[in-house]
Amino acid sequence: MLDASARELDPYQAGCPTRRILDLIGGRWTVLIVGALGEGTARFSELLRRVDGISQKMLTQTLRSMERDGLVIRTVTAEVPVKVEYTLSEAGRTLTEPLRALERWSIEHFSGVAASRSEYESRIAG
Amino acid sequence: MLDASARELDPYQAGCPTRRILDLIGGRWTVLIVGALGEGTARFSELLRRVDGISQKMLTQTLRSMERDGLVIRTVTAEVPVKVEYTLSEAGRTLTEPLRALERWSIEHFSGVAASRSEYESRIAG
């Protein structure tokens, strides 16, 4: 059920604030981090390993945006060294399925996309 | 069913080419254009109106990428003036549902995300 404000939101309208949300949740790193946290709570260093190739800076920034937007909960435990863990919030968990669908689509359709690209390039060149 | 090459693809690995596909399909404009074309074939000018605020240049570029990747079919009819229409390909149609799910998520969770943002900002400032 949509509330009153949600009924007025329309991402097809310029200036609709949902467009910024679309940018965030559809981004490559959010897709992969939500997927990784869908497997369970993780520490920063575990996410850094799981999402191979992400820089520390990009992981920090993306996690901070996701925390700010209420997708991720950051828990700090006073140990030595301090333990910092990340968990999907309830809202974040509702994103798991749609984003996994994108992940699956990318894998399943990769060879078709690659074939289409090379066919297109040779058509343009020819 | 995944074919042999698809089984080796893993977007969690750096350098996996599916990451570029994720970037494309999760992008704000692709989400909205696939949604618009999910309602049926459209001309360039119709898409420009439907996806309010997109520039001509961005629409041209995004449609070209989508055509190259095999998501969209471009049909030119020899009329005066020339009629150019865009339709989702079979692969493009398989994206409609997952991308509509993202669109719906953005609308349904907007007020929660906005509330979380302002709570976060005041916590940081405080």
mmCIF file of C-alpha atoms in Angstrom, chain A residues 10-14 16 18-19, chain B residues 31-36 39 49-53 100 103:
data_model
loop_
_atom_site.group_PDB
_atom_site.id
_atom_site.type_symbol
_atom_site.label_atom_id
_atom_site.label_comp_id
_atom_site.label_asym_id
_atom_site.label_seq_id
_atom_site.Cartn_x
_atom_site.Cartn_y
_atom_site.Cartn_z
ATOM 1 C CA ASP A 10 6.895 9.448 -10.463
ATOM 2 C CA PRO A 11 10.439 8.729 -11.636
ATOM 3 C CA TYR A 12 9.385 9.642 -15.182
ATOM 4 C CA GLN A 13 9.054 13.274 -14.034
ATOM 5 C CA ALA A 14 12.222 15.392 -14.072
ATOM 6 C CA CYS A 16 11.391 13.495 -8.926
ATOM 7 C CA THR A 18 13.144 8.841 -6.653
ATOM 8 C CA ARG A 19 15.627 9.241 -9.517
ATOM 9 C CA VAL B 31 15.514 1.675 -16.045
ATOM 10 C CA LEU B 32 13.162 4.406 -17.280
ATOM 11 C CA ILE B 33 13.569 3.703 -21.010
ATOM 12 C CA VAL B 34 12.946 -0.028 -20.568
ATOM 13 C CA GLY B 35 9.894 0.893 -18.507
ATOM 14 C CA ALA B 36 8.636 3.279 -21.193
ATOM 15 C CA GLU B 39 4.324 -0.008 -22.719
ATOM 16 C CA ARG B 49 8.511 13.388 -23.615
ATOM 17 C CA ARG B 50 7.874 10.263 -21.545
ATOM 18 C CA VAL B 51 11.264 10.314 -19.803
ATOM 19 C CA ASP B 52 10.879 13.902 -18.669
ATOM 20 C CA GLY B 53 14.130 15.845 -18.343
ATOM 21 C CA ARG B 100 10.006 -2.357 -12.758
ATOM 22 C CA GLU B 103 11.167 1.445 -9.967
#
